[in-house]
CSV table of C-alpha atoms in Angstrom, one decimal:
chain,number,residue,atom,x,y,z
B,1,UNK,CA,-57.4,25.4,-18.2
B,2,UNK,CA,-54.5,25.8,-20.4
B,3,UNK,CA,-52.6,28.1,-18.2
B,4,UNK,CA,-52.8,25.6,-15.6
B,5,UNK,CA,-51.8,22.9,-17.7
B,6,UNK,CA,-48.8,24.8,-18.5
B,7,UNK,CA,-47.7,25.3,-14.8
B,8,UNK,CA,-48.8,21.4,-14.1
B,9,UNK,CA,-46.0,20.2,-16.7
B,10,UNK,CA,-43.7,23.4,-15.5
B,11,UNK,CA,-43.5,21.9,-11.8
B,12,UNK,CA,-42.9,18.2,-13.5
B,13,UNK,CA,-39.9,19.6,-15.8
B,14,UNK,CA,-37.9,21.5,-12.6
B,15,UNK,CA,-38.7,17.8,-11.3
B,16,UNK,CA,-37.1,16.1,-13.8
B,17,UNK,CA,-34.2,19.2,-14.1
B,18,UNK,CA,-33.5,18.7,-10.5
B,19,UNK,CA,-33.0,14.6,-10.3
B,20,UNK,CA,-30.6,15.3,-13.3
B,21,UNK,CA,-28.6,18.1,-11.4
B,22,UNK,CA,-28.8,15.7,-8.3
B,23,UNK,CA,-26.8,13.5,-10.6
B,24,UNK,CA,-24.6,15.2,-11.5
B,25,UNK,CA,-23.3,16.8,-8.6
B,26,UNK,CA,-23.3,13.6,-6.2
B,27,UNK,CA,-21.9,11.0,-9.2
B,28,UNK,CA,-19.1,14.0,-9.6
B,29,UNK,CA,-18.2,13.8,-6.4
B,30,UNK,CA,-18.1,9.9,-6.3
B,31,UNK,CA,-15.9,10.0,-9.2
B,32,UNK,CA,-13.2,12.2,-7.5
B,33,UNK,CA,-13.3,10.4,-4.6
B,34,UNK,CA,-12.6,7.1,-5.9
B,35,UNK,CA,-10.3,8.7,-8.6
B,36,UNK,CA,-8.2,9.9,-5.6
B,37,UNK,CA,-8.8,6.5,-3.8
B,38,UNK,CA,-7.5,4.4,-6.7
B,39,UNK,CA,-4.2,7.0,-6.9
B,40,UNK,CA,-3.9,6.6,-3.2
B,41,UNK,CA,-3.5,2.9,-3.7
B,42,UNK,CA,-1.1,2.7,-6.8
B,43,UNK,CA,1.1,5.3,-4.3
B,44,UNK,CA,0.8,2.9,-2.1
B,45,UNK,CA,1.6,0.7,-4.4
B,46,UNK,CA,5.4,2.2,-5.2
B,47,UNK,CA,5.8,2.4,-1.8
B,48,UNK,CA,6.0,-1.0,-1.5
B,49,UNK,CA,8.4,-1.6,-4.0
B,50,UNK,CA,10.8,0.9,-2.3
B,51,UNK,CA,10.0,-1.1,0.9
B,52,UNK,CA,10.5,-4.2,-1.1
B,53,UNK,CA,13.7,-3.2,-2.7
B,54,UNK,CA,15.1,-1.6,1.0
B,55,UNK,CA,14.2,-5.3,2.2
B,56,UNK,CA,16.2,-7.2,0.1
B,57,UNK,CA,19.8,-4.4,0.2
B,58,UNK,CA,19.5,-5.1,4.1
B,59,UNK,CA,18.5,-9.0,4.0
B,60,UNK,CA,22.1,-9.4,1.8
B,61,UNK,CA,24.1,-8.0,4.7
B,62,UNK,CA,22.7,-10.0,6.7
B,63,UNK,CA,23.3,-13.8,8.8
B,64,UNK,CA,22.1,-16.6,6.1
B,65,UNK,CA,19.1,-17.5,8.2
B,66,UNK,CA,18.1,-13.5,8.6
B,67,UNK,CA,18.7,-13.0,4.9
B,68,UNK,CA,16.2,-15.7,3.3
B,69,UNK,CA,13.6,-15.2,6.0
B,70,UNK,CA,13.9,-11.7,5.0
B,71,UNK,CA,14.4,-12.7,1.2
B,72,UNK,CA,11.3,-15.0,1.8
B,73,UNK,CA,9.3,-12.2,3.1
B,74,UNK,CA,10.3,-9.8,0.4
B,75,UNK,CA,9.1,-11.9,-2.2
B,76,UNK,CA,5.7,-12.5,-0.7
B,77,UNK,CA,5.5,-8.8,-0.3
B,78,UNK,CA,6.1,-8.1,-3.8
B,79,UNK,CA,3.9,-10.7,-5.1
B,80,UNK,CA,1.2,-8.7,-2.7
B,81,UNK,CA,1.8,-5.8,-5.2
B,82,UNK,CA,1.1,-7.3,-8.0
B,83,UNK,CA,-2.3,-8.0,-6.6
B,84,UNK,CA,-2.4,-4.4,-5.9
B,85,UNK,CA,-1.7,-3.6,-9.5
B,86,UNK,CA,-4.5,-5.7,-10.4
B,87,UNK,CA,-6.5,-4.4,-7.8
B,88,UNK,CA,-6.1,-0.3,-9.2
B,89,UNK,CA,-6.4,-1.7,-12.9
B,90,UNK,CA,-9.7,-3.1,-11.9
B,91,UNK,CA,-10.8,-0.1,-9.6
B,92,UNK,CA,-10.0,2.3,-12.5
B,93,UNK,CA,-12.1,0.5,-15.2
B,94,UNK,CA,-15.0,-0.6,-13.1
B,95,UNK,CA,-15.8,1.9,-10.5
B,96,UNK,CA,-14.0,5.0,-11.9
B,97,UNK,CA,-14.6,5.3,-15.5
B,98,UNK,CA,-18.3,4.8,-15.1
B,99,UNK,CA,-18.9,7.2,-13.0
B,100,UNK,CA,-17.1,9.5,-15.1
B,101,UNK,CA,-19.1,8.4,-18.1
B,102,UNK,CA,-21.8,9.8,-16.6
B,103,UNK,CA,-20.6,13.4,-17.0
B,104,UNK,CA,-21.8,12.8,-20.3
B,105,UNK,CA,-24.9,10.9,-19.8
B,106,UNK,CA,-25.8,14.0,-18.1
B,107,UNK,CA,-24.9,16.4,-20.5
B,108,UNK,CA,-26.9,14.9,-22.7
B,109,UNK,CA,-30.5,15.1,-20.4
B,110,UNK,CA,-29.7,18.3,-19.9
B,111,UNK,CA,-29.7,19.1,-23.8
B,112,UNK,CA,-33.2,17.4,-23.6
B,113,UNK,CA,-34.3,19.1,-20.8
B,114,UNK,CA,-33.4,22.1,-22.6
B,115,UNK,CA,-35.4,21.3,-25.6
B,116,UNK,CA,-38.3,20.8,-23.3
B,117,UNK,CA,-37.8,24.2,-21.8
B,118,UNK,CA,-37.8,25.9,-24.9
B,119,UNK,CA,-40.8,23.9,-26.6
B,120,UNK,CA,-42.4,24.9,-22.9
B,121,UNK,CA,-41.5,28.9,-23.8
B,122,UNK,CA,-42.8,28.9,-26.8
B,123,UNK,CA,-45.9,27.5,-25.9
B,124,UNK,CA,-46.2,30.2,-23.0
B,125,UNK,CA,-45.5,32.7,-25.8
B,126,UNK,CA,-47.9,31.6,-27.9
B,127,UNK,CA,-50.6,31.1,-25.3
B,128,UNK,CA,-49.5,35.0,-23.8
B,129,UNK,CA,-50.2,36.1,-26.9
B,130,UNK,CA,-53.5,34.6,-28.2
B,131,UNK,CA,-55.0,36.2,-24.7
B,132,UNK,CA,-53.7,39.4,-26.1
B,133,UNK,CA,-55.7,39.1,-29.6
B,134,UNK,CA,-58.5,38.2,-27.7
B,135,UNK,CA,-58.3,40.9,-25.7
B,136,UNK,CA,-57.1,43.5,-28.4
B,137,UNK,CA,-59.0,42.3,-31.1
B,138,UNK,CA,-62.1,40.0,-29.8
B,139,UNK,CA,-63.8,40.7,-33.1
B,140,UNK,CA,-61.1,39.9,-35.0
B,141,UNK,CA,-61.5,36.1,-36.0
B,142,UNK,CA,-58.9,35.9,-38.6
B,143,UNK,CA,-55.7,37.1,-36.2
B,144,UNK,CA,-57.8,35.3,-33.6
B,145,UNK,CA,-57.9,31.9,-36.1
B,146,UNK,CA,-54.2,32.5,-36.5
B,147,UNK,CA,-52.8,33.0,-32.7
B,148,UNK,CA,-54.7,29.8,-31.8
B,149,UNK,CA,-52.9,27.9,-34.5
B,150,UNK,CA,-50.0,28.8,-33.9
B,151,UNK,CA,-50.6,28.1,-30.3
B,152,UNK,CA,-51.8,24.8,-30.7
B,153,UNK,CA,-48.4,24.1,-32.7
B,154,UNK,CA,-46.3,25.6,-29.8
B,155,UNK,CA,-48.5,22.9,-27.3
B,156,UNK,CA,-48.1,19.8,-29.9
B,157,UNK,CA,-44.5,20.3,-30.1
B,158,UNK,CA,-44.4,20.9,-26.0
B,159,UNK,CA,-46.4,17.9,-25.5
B,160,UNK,CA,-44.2,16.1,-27.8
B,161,UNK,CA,-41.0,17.2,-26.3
B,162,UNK,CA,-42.3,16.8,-22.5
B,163,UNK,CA,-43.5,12.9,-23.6
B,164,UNK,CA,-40.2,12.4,-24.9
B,165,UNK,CA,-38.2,14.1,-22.1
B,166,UNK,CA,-40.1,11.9,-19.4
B,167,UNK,CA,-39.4,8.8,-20.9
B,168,UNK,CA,-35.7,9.9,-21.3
B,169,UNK,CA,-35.4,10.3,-17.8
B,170,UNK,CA,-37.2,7.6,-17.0
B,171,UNK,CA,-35.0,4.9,-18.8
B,172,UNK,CA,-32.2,7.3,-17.4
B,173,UNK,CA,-33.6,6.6,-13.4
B,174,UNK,CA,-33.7,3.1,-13.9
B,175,UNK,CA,-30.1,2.9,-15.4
B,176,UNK,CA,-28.7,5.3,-12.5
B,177,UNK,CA,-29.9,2.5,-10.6
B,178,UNK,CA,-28.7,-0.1,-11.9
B,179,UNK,CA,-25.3,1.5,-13.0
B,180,UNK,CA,-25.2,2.5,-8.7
B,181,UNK,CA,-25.8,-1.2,-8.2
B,182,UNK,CA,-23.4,-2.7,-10.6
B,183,UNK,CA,-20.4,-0.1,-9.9
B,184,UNK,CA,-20.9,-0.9,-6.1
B,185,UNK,CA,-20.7,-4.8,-6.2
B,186,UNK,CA,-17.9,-4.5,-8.5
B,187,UNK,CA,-16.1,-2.4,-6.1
B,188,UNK,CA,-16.9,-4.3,-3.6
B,189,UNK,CA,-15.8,-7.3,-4.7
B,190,UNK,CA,-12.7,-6.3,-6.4
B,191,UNK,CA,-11.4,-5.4,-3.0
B,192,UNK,CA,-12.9,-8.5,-1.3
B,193,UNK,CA,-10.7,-10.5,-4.3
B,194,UNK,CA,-7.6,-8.3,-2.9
B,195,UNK,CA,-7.9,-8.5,0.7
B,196,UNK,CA,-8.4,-12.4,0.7
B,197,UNK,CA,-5.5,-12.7,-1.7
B,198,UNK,CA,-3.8,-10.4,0.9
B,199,UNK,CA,-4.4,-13.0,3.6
B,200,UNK,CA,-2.9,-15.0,1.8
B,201,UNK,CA,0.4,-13.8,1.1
B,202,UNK,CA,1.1,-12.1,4.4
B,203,UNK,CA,-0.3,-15.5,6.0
B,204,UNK,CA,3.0,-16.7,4.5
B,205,UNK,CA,5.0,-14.0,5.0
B,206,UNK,CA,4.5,-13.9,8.4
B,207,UNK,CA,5.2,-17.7,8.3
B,208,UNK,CA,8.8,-17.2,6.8
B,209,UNK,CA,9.6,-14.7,9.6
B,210,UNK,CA,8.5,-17.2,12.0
B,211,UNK,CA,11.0,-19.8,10.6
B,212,UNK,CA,14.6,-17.9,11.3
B,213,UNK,CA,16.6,-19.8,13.2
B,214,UNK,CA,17.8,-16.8,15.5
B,215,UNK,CA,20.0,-19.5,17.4
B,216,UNK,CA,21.8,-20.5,14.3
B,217,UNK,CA,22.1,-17.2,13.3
B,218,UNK,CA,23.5,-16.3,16.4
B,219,UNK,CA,26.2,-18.5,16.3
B,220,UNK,CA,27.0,-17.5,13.2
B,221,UNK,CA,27.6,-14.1,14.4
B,222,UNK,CA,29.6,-15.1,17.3
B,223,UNK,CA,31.9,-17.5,14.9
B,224,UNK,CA,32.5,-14.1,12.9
B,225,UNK,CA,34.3,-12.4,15.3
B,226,UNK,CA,36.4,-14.9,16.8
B,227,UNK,CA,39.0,-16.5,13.8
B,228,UNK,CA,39.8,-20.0,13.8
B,229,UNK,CA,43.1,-19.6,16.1
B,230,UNK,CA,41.4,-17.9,18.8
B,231,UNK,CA,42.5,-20.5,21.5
B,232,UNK,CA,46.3,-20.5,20.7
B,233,UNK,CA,46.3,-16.8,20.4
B,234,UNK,CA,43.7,-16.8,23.4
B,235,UNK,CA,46.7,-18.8,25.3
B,236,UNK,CA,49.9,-16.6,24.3
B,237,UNK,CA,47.6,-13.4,25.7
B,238,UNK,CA,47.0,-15.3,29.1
B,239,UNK,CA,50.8,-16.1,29.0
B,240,UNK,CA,51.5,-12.3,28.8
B,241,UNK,CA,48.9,-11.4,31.6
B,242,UNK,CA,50.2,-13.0,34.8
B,243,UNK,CA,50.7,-10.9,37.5
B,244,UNK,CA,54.7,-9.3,38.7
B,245,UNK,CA,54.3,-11.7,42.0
B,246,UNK,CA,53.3,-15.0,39.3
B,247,UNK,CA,56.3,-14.0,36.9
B,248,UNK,CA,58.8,-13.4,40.3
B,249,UNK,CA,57.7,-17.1,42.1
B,250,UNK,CA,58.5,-18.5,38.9
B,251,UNK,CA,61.9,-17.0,38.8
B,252,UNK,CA,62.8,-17.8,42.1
B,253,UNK,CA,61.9,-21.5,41.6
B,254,UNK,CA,63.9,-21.8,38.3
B,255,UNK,CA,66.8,-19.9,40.8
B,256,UNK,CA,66.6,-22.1,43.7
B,257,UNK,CA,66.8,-25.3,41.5
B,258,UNK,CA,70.5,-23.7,40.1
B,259,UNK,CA,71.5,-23.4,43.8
B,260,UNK,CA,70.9,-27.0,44.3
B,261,UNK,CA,72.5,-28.6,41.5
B,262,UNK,CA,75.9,-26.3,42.5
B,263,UNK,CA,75.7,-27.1,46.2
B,264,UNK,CA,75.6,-30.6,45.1
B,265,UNK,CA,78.5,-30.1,42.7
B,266,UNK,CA,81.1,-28.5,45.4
B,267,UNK,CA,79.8,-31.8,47.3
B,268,UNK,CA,81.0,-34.4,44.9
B,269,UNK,CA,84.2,-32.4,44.1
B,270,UNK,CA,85.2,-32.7,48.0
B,271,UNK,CA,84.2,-36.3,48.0
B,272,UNK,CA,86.5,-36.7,44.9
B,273,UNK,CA,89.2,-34.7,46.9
B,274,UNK,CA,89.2,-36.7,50.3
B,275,UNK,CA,89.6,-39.8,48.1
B,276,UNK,CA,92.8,-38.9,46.5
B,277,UNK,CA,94.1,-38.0,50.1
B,278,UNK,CA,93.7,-41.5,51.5
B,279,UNK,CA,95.4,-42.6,48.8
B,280,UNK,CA,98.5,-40.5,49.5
B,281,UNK,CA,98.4,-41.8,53.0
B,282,UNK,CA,98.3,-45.4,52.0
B,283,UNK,CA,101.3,-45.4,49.4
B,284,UNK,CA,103.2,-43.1,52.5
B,285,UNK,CA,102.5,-46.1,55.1
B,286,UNK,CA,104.1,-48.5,52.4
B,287,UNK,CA,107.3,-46.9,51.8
B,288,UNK,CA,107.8,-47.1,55.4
């Protein structure tokens, strides 16, 4: 009867042994995981602030509608990782650090457990050994008297021990619960809280993208690379370019105007001649 009782609260302790290494090796897991999760974020994180910082060197280079769009945009993307901040600060202290407070939780069942195996032992001991006397010495009542007490102390302090050990992990079951529960929602709503604040701020971002004036911008551009006196200068280079056959037209009408004007000058000088002739002949008719 003993002997069974024995191997009754044997199979209930490896019970209780195995819910506490169940623990332990799938919350140790969790906690790596979301460790690495939360240090994948903050990397993301500082990548964002390069991308942030790389956003605003170009956007100052650029056309003054380009540059505050871009400007605009930077901003809102840096105010995103200041949510993100938040958002690992959060993530560290109510997802990860529980879960790695449990590493000690569950060194400290196993210390219990431990007891309980040992109270457990010594009770096997002291039972393995009474059946002995008995068997040994049958007519022996005073070794017999003994064994039995000291048995019966092994089975108090088991009992005690294995009472004590299923309440611990009983209150310990209901708080892994609980704990699961309570890390889970936070999780859950901490990124909730980030992804609508997200929303948010690239809502508006993409809104300031939406409002450069690429027209303006573009004439801007085009006003860069032509200087204010374009259109004289613009003039003297279409001066230069006529073509040999424009420049020799032009020549020959600036040369037949010359031949004119002389033509007509040889005229007047005859004219002027002829007159002074008559006059010669009228004074020579007079003297006659």
């Amino acid at each position: 009867m003993l002997r069974r009782s024995l191997e009754n609260r044997d199979a209930q302790t490896r019970q209780l042994q195995n819910a506490v290494t169940n623990v332990e090796k799938h919350f140790g897991e969790l906690c790596q995981i979301f460790a690495a999760y939360v240090r994948k974020t903050a990397r993301l994180r500082d990548k964002a602030d390069l991308l942030v910082n790389e956003i605003n060197v170009y956007a100052s280079t650029e056309t003054p509608n380009l540059k505050q769009g871009l400007k605009n945009f930077a901003d809102e993307f840096a105010k995103l990782q200041d949510y993100r901040q938040a958002q690992v600060e959060r993530l560290e202290a109510k997802v990860v650090e529980p879960l790695k407070a449990y590493g000690t939780i569950v060194k400290m069942k196993r210390d219990d457990l431990k007891a309980t195996l040992t109270a457990r032992n010594r009770e096997a001991k002291q039972l393995t050994q009474l059946e002995k006397t008995r068997q040994r010495n049958p007519s022996d009542r005073h070794v017999i008297s003994q064994a039995e007490t000291e048995l019966q102390r092994a089975t108090m302090d088991a009992t005690r021990t294995t009472r004590h050990l299923e309440e611990t992990i009983d209150n310990f079951e209901k708080q892994k619960i609980k704990d699961i529960k309570t890390i889970f929602s936070e999780f859950i709503t901490i990124e909730m809280l980030f992804h609508g604040k997200a929303l948010e701020v690239y809502t508006a971002a993409y809104q300031n993208i939406q409002k450069i004036d690429e027209e303006e911008d573009l004439e801007v551009f085009r006003n860069s690379l032509y200087p204010p006196d374009y259109s004289s200068r613009l003039d003297i280079v279409r001066a230069n370019s006529k073509s040999p056959l424009q420049r020799s037209l032009s020549a020959k009408c600036v040369s037949g105007t010359g031949q004119v004007s002389t033509c007509r000058l040889r005229k007047d000088q005859q004219t002027e001649d002829d007159d002074e002739e008559d006059e010669d002949l009228d004074v020579t008719e007079e003297e006659n």
